[in-house]
Coordinates of C-alpha atoms in Angstrom, one line a residue:
Chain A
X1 CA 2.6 -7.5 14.8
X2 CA 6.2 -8.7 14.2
X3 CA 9.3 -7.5 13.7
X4 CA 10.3 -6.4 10.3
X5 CA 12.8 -8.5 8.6
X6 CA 14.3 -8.1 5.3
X7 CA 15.2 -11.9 4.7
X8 CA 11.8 -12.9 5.1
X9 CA 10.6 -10.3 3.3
X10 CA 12.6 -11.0 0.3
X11 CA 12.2 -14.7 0.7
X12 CA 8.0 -14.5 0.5
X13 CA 8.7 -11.9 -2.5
X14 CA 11.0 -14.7 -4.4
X15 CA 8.9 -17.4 -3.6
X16 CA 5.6 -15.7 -4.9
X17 CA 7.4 -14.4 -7.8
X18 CA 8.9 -18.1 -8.7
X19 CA 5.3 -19.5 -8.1
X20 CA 4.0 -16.6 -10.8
X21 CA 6.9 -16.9 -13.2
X22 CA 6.1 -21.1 -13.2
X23 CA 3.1 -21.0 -13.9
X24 CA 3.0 -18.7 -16.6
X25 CA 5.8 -20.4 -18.2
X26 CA 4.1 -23.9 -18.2
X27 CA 0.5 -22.4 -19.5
X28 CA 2.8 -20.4 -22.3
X29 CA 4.8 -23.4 -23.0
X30 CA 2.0 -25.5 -23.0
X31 CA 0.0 -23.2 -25.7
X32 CA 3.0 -22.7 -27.5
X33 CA 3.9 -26.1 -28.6
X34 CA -0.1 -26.6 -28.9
X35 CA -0.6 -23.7 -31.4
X36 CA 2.7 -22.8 -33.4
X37 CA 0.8 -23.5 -36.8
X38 CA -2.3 -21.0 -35.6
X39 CA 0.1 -18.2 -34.7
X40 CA 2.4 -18.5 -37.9
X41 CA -0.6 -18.6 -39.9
X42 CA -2.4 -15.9 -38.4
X43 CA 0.6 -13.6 -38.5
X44 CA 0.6 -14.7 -42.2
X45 CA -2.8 -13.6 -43.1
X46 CA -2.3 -10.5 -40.9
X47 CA 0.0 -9.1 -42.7
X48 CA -1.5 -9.8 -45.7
X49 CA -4.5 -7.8 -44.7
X50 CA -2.5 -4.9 -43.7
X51 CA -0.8 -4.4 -46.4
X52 CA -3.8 -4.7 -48.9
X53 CA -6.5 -2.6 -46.6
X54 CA -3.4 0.0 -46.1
X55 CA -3.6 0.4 -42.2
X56 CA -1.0 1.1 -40.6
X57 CA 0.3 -1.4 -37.6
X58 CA 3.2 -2.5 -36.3
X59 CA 4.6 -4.9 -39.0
X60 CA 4.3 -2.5 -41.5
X61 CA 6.6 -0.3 -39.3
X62 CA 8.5 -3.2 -39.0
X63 CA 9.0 -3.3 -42.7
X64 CA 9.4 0.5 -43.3
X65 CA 12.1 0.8 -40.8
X66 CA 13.6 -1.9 -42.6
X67 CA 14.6 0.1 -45.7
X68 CA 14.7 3.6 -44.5
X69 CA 11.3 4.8 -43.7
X70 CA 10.8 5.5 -47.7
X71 CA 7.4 6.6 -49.1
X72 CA 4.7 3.6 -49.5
X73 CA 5.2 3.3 -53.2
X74 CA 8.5 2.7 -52.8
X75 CA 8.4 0.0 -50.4
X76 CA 5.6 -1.7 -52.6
X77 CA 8.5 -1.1 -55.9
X78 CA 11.4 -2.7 -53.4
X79 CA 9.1 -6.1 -52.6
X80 CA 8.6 -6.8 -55.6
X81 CA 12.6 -5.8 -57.1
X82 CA 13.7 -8.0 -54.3
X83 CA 10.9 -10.7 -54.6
X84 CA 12.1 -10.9 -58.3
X85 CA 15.5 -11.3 -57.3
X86 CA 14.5 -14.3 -55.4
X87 CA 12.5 -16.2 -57.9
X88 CA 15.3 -15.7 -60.2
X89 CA 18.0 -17.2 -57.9
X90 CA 15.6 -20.2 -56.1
X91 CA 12.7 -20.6 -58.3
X92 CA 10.4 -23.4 -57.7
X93 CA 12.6 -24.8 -54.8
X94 CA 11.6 -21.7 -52.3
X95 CA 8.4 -22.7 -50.4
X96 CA 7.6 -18.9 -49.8
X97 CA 8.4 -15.7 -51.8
X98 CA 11.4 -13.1 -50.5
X99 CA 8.9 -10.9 -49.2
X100 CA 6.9 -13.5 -47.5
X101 CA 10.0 -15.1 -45.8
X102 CA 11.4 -12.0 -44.5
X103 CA 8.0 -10.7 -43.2
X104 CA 6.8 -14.1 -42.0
X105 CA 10.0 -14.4 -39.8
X106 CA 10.2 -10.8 -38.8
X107 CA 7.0 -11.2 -37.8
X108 CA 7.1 -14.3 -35.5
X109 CA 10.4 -13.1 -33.7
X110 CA 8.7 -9.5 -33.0
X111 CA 5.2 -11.4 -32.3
X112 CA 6.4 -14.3 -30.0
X113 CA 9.1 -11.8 -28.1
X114 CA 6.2 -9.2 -27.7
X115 CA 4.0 -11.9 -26.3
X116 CA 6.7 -13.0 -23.8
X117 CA 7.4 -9.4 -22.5
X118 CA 3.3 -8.9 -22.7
X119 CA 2.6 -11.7 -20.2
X120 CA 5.8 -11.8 -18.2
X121 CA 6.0 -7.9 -17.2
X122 CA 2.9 -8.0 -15.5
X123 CA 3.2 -11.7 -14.3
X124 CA 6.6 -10.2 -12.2
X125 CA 4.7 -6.9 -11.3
X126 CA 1.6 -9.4 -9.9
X127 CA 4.7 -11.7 -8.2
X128 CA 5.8 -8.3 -6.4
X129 CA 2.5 -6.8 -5.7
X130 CA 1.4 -10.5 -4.2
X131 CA 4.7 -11.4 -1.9
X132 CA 4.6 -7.6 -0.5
X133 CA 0.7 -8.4 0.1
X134 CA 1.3 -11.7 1.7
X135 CA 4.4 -10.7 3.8
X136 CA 2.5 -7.4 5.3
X137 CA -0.4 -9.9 5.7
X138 CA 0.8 -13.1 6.8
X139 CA 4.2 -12.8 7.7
X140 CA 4.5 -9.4 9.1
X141 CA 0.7 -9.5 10.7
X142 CA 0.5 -6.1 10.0
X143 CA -3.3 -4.8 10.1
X144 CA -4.4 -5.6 6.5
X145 CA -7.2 -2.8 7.3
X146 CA -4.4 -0.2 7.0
X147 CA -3.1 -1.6 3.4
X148 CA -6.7 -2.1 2.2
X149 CA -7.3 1.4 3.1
X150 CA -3.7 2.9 1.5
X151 CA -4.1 0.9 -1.5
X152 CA -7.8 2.5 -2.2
X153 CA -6.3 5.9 -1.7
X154 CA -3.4 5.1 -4.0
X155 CA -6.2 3.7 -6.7
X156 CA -8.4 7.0 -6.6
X157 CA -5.0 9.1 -6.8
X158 CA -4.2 6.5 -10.1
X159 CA -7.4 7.6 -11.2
X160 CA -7.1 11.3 -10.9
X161 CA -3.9 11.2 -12.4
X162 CA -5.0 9.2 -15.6
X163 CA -7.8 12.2 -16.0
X164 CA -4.8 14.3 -15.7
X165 CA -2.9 12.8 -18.3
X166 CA -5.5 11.9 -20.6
X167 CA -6.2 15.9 -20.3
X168 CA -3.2 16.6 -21.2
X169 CA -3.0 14.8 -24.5
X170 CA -6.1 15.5 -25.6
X171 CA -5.6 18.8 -25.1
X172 CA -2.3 20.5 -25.4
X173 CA -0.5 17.5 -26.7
X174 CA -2.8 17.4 -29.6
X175 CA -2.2 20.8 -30.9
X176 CA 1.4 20.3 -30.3
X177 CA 1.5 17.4 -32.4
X178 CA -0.8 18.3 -35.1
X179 CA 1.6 21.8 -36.0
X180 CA 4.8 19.5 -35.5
X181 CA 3.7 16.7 -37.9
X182 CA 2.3 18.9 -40.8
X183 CA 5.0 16.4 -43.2
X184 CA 4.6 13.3 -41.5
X185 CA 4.6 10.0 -43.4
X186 CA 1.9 8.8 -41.5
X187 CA 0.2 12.0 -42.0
X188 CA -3.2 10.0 -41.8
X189 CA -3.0 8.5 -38.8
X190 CA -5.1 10.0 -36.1
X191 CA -3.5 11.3 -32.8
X192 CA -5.1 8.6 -30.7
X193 CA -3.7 6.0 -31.8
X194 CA -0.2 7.7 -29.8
X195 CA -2.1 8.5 -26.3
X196 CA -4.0 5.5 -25.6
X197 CA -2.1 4.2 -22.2
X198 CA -1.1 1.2 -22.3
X199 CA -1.5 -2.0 -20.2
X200 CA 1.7 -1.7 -18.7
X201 CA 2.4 1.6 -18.7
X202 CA -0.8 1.7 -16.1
X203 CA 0.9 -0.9 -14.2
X204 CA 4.1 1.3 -13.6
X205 CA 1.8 4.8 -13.2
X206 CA -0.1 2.8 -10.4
X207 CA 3.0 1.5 -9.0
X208 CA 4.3 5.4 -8.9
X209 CA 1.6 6.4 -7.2
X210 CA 1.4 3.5 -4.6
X211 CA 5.0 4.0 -4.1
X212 CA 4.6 7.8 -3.6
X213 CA 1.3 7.5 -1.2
X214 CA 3.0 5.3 1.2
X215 CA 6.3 7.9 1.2
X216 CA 4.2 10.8 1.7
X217 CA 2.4 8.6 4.6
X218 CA 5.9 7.5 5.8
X219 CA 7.4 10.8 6.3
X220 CA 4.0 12.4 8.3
X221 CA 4.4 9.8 11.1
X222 CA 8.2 10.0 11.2
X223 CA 7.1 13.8 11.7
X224 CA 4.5 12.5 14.5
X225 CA 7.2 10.1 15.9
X226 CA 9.7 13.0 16.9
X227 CA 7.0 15.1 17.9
X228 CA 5.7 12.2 20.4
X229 CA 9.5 11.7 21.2
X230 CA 9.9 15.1 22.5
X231 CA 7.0 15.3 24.2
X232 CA 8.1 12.2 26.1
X233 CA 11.4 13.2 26.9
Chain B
X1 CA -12.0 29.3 43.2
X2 CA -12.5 28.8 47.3
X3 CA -12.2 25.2 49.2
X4 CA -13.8 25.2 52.3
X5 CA -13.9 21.8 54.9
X6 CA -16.7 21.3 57.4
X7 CA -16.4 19.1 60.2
X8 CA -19.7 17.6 61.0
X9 CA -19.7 14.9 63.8
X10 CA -23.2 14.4 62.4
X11 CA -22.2 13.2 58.9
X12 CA -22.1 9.5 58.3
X13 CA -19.9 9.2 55.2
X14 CA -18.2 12.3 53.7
X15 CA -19.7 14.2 50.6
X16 CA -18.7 17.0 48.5
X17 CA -20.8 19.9 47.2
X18 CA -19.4 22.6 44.5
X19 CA -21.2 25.6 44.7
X20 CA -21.3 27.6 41.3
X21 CA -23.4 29.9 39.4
X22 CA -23.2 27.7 36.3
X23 CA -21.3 24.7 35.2
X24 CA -18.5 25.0 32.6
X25 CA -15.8 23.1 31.0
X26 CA -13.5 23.8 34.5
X27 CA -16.6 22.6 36.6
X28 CA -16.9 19.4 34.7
X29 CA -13.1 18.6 34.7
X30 CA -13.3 19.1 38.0
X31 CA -16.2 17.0 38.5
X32 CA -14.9 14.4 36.6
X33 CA -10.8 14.5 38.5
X34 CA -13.1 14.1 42.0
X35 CA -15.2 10.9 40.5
X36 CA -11.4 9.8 39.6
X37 CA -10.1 10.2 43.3
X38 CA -13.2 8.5 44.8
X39 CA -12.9 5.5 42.4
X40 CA -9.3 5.5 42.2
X41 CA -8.1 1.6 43.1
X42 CA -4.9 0.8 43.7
X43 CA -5.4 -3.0 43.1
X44 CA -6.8 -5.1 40.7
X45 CA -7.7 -8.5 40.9
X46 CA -6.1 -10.7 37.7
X47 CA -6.1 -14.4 36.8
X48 CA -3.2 -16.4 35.4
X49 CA -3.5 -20.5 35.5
X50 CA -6.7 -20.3 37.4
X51 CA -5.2 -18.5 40.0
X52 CA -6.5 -15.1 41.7
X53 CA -3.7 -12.1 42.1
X54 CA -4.1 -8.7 43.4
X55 CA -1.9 -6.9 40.7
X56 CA -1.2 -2.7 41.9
X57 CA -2.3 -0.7 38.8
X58 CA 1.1 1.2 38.8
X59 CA 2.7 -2.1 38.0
X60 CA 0.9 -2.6 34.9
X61 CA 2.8 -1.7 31.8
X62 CA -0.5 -2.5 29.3
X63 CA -3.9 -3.5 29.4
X64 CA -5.3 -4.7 26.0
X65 CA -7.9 -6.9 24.8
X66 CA -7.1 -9.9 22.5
X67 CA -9.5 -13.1 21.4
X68 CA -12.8 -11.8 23.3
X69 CA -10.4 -11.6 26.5
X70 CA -9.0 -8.7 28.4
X71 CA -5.6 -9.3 29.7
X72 CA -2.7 -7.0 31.8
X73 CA 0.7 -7.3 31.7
X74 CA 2.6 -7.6 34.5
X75 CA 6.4 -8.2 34.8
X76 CA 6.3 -10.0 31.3
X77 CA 3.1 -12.0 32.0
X78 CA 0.1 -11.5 31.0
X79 CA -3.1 -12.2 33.2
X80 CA -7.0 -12.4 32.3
X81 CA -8.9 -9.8 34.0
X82 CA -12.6 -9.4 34.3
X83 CA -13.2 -5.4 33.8
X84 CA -13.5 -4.1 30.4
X85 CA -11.5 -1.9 29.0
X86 CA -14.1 1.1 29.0
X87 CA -14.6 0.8 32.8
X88 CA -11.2 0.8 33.4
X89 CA -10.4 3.9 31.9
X90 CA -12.9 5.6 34.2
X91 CA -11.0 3.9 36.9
X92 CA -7.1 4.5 36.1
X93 CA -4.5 7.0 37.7
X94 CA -3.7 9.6 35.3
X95 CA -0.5 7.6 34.2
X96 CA -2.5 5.4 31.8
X97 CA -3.0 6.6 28.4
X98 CA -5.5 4.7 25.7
X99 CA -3.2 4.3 22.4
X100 CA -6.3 2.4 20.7
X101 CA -9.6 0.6 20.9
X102 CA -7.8 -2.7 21.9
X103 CA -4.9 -1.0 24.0
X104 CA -4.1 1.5 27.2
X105 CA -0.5 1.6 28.4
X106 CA 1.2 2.9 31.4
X107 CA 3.7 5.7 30.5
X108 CA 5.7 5.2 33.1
X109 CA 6.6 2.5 30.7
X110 CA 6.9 3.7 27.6
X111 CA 10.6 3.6 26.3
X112 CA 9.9 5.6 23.0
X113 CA 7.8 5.5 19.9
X114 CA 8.6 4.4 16.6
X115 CA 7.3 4.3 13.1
X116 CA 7.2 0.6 11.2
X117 CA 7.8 0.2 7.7
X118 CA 4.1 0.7 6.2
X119 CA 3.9 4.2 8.2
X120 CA 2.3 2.8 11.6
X121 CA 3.4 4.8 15.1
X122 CA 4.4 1.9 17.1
X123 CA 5.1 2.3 20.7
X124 CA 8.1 0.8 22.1
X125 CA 7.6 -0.2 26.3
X126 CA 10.7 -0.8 28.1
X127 CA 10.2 -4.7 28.3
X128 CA 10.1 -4.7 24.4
X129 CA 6.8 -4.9 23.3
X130 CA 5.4 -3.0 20.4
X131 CA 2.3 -1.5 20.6
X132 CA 0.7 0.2 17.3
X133 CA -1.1 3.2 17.8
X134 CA -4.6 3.9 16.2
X135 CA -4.4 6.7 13.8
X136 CA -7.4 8.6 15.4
X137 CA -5.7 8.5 19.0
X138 CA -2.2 10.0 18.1
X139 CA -3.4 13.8 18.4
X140 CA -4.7 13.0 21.9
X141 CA -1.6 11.1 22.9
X142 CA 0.6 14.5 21.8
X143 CA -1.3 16.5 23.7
X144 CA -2.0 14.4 27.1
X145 CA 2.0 14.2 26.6
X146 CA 2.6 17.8 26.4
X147 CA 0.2 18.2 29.5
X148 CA 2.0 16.4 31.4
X149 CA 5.3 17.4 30.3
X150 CA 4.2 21.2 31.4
X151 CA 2.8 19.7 34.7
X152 CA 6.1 18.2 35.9

C-alpha cells in the first residue's frame, strides 16, 4: 500500500471528473444541436396540455409566480387581457401569441437549465465518487475488499434511512401538512407529490451517509491506534 | 506447581513428563511454551539471488507472503524462504506477533502504529515499512501487547 498523497489524489479526482464532464458535454451538445425543434415543440404542446387538463406542474408555477400567485381564473382573465394587448399592437406580424411567447421562452430557459443541472450534478458526483474509487484502488493500492465492504454498509445504512424518512413524511409530516394547508391554492394537490425524494437529493443522502460511515470508522481505530500505542510504549 | 529433575545415566535423549490430575487451560499453555522451547531455532535458512543464507530469527523485522512466495526481511532485503507461514508460527520466539493472514512481524521492530486515511491500523517498523493490520487480529495484538508490557 502507498503513501497517501494529496496531489495525486486530487490530480486522479480532476482528471476523472474532466473525463466525466467531456463526455457529457459532447453527448448533450451533440443532442442539443440534433433536437432543438423536438424539445421547443414538445415544451409547446406540454404546456398546452397542462393548462387545458388543469394539472398542476412546474410551468404552470412558472406562470403563477409570474403574476402574484393569483387564483386560476384570474390568471386565465390576465392571458387573454395581455394576449389582447398584443394582437392589438403586432397583429398579423407576431408569429406566436403574448402568451405563447412568454410561456414558450420561459419554458425553454427553465427546461434546457434544468436539464443541464439534471445531468451535470450527478455527472460531477459520479466524477468524485469514480477518482476517490480509482485513487484508493489504483493509486493508493489500498485493499479494495475494505472499500467494497464500507460502501455495502454505507448502502444498507442509505437504505434504512430512506425507510426513516419516508416514515416520517408519511406519517407525521402528512398530518402536519394537511392542518397547515387547509387554504392552500393548490388545495387539490395530493401530499405525495412534496415527499417523493428526489434523484439528487438521494445522491447527497448517500453521500452523507458514506461520508458519516467512514468518520465513525475513522475515529474507532484512531481510538485502537492510541490504545496499541500505549501498550507498546 | 512442583519441578522436579532426574538424572538418569540410563536415558538416551531427555524427556519430560507433567504429572496432573487433569489437564486445563494452564496445563496446555504449558504444554504448548515446552513444544516452543524444544522447536525453538535460532536460524533459518533464506534465499536471495540463488544464494543460501542462515538468517537468526531475532534479525527478522517481518515475514510475509506475497505472489505464492514467502519472503523475510532482513536489514532492508527481502529473501525467499521455504517454510510457510503457519509452521513458522509454531516455531518463533515469543517476539513475533501475526498482524494478518499474509503478515507476522518482529516487535522488537515495531516503531509505532498508525491509522491511514480510509480507517486501516497500519503498523509503522523502524526501517519504514508499513504494514496494515487485519481487522480480526487487532484485539489479539492489544492484548499479546499488554502481556508483555506486564511481563517486563
Amino acid at each position: 500500500m502507498n503513501e497517501f498523497s494529496f496531489k495525486k489524489l486530487l490530480l486522479t479526482i480532476s482528471c476523472s471528473l474532466g473525463i466525466c464532464l467531456f463526455l457529457v458535454s459532447t453527448i448533450l451538445l451533440f443532442n442539443l444541436s440534433s433536437a432543438p425543434e423536438t424539445i421547443v415543440t414538445g415544451m409547446y404542446n406540454d404546456m398546452y396540455t397542462s393548462l387545458s387538463s388543469g394539472e398542476k406542474n412546474d410551468y404552470i408555477t412558472y406562470i403563477i409566480d409570474d403574476i402574484n400567485n393569483k387564483g386560476r381564473t384570474e390568471v386565465f382573465d390576465n392571458f387573454k387581457k395581455m394576449e389582447n394587448n398584443f394582437y392589438n399592437n403586432y397583429g398579423d406580424k407576431a408569429p406566436f401569441s403574448y402568451f405563447e411567447y412568454w410561456g414558450l421562452a420561459g419554458l425553454y430557459i427553465s427546461g434546457i437549465s434544468k436539464m443541464f443541472v439534471e445531468i451535470y450534478y450527478p455527472t460531477i458526483i459520479i466524477g468524485l465518487f469514480l477518482g476517490l474509487i480509482i485513487y484508493f484502488v489504483f493509486v493508493k493500492k489500498s485493499n479494495y475488499k475494505q472499500l467494497l465492504k464500507e460502501l455495502i454498509i454505507s448502502f444498507l445504512l442509505l437504505i434504512i434511512l430512506l425507510v426513516v424518512i419516508r416514515f416520517l413524511y408519511s406519517t407525521i409530516g402528512n398530518l402536519i401538512y394537511l392542518k397547515s394547508n387547509e387554504n392552500n391554492l393548490f388545495n387539490n394537490i395530493t401530499f405525495e407529490n412534496n415527499y417523493i425524494i428526489n434523484y439528487p437529493l438521494i445522491i447527497f443522502i448517500f453521500l452523507g451517509v458514506f461520508i458519516i460511515s467512514l468518520l465513525i470508522n475513522y475515529f474507532y481505530k484512531l481510538y485502537i491506534t492510541k490504545k496499541l500505542n500505549n501498550e507498546l510504549k | 506447581m512442583k519441578l522436579e529433575i532426574l538424572i538418569d545415566n540410563n536415558v538416551k535423549e531427555p524427556f519430560i513428563t507433567i504429572h496432573t490430575n487433569k489437564v486445563d487451560d494452564n496445563i496446555n499453555k504449558l504444554q504448548d511454551k515446552i513444544l516452543k522451547l524444544i522447536n525453538n531455532k535460532d536460524e533459518l535458512l533464506a534465499y536471495l539471488n540463488y544464494e543460501t543464507y542462515i538468517i537468526k530469527i531475532n534479525d527478522i523485522m517481518s515475514i510475509y507472503s506475497k505472489d505464492k512466495n514467502n519472503y523475510i526481511k532482513v536489514n532492508n532485503k527481502e529473501y525467499i524462504i521455504k517454510e510457510t507461514l503457519y509452521s513458522l508460527e509454531e516455531i518463533l520466539p515469543d517476539n513475533f506477533i501475526r498482524i494478518s493472514n499474509s503478515c507476522i512481524v518482529n516487535v522488537e521492530f515495531i516503531k509505532c502504529f498508525n491509522t491511514s486515511i480510509v480507517g486501516k491500523i497500519i503498523v509503522i517498523m523502524k526501517n519504514g515499512d508499513n504494514l496494515v493490520v487485519s481487522r480480526s487480529r487487532t484485539r489479539i495484538i492489544i492484548n499479546y501487547l499488554k502481556e508483555r508490557r506486564l511481563k517486563q
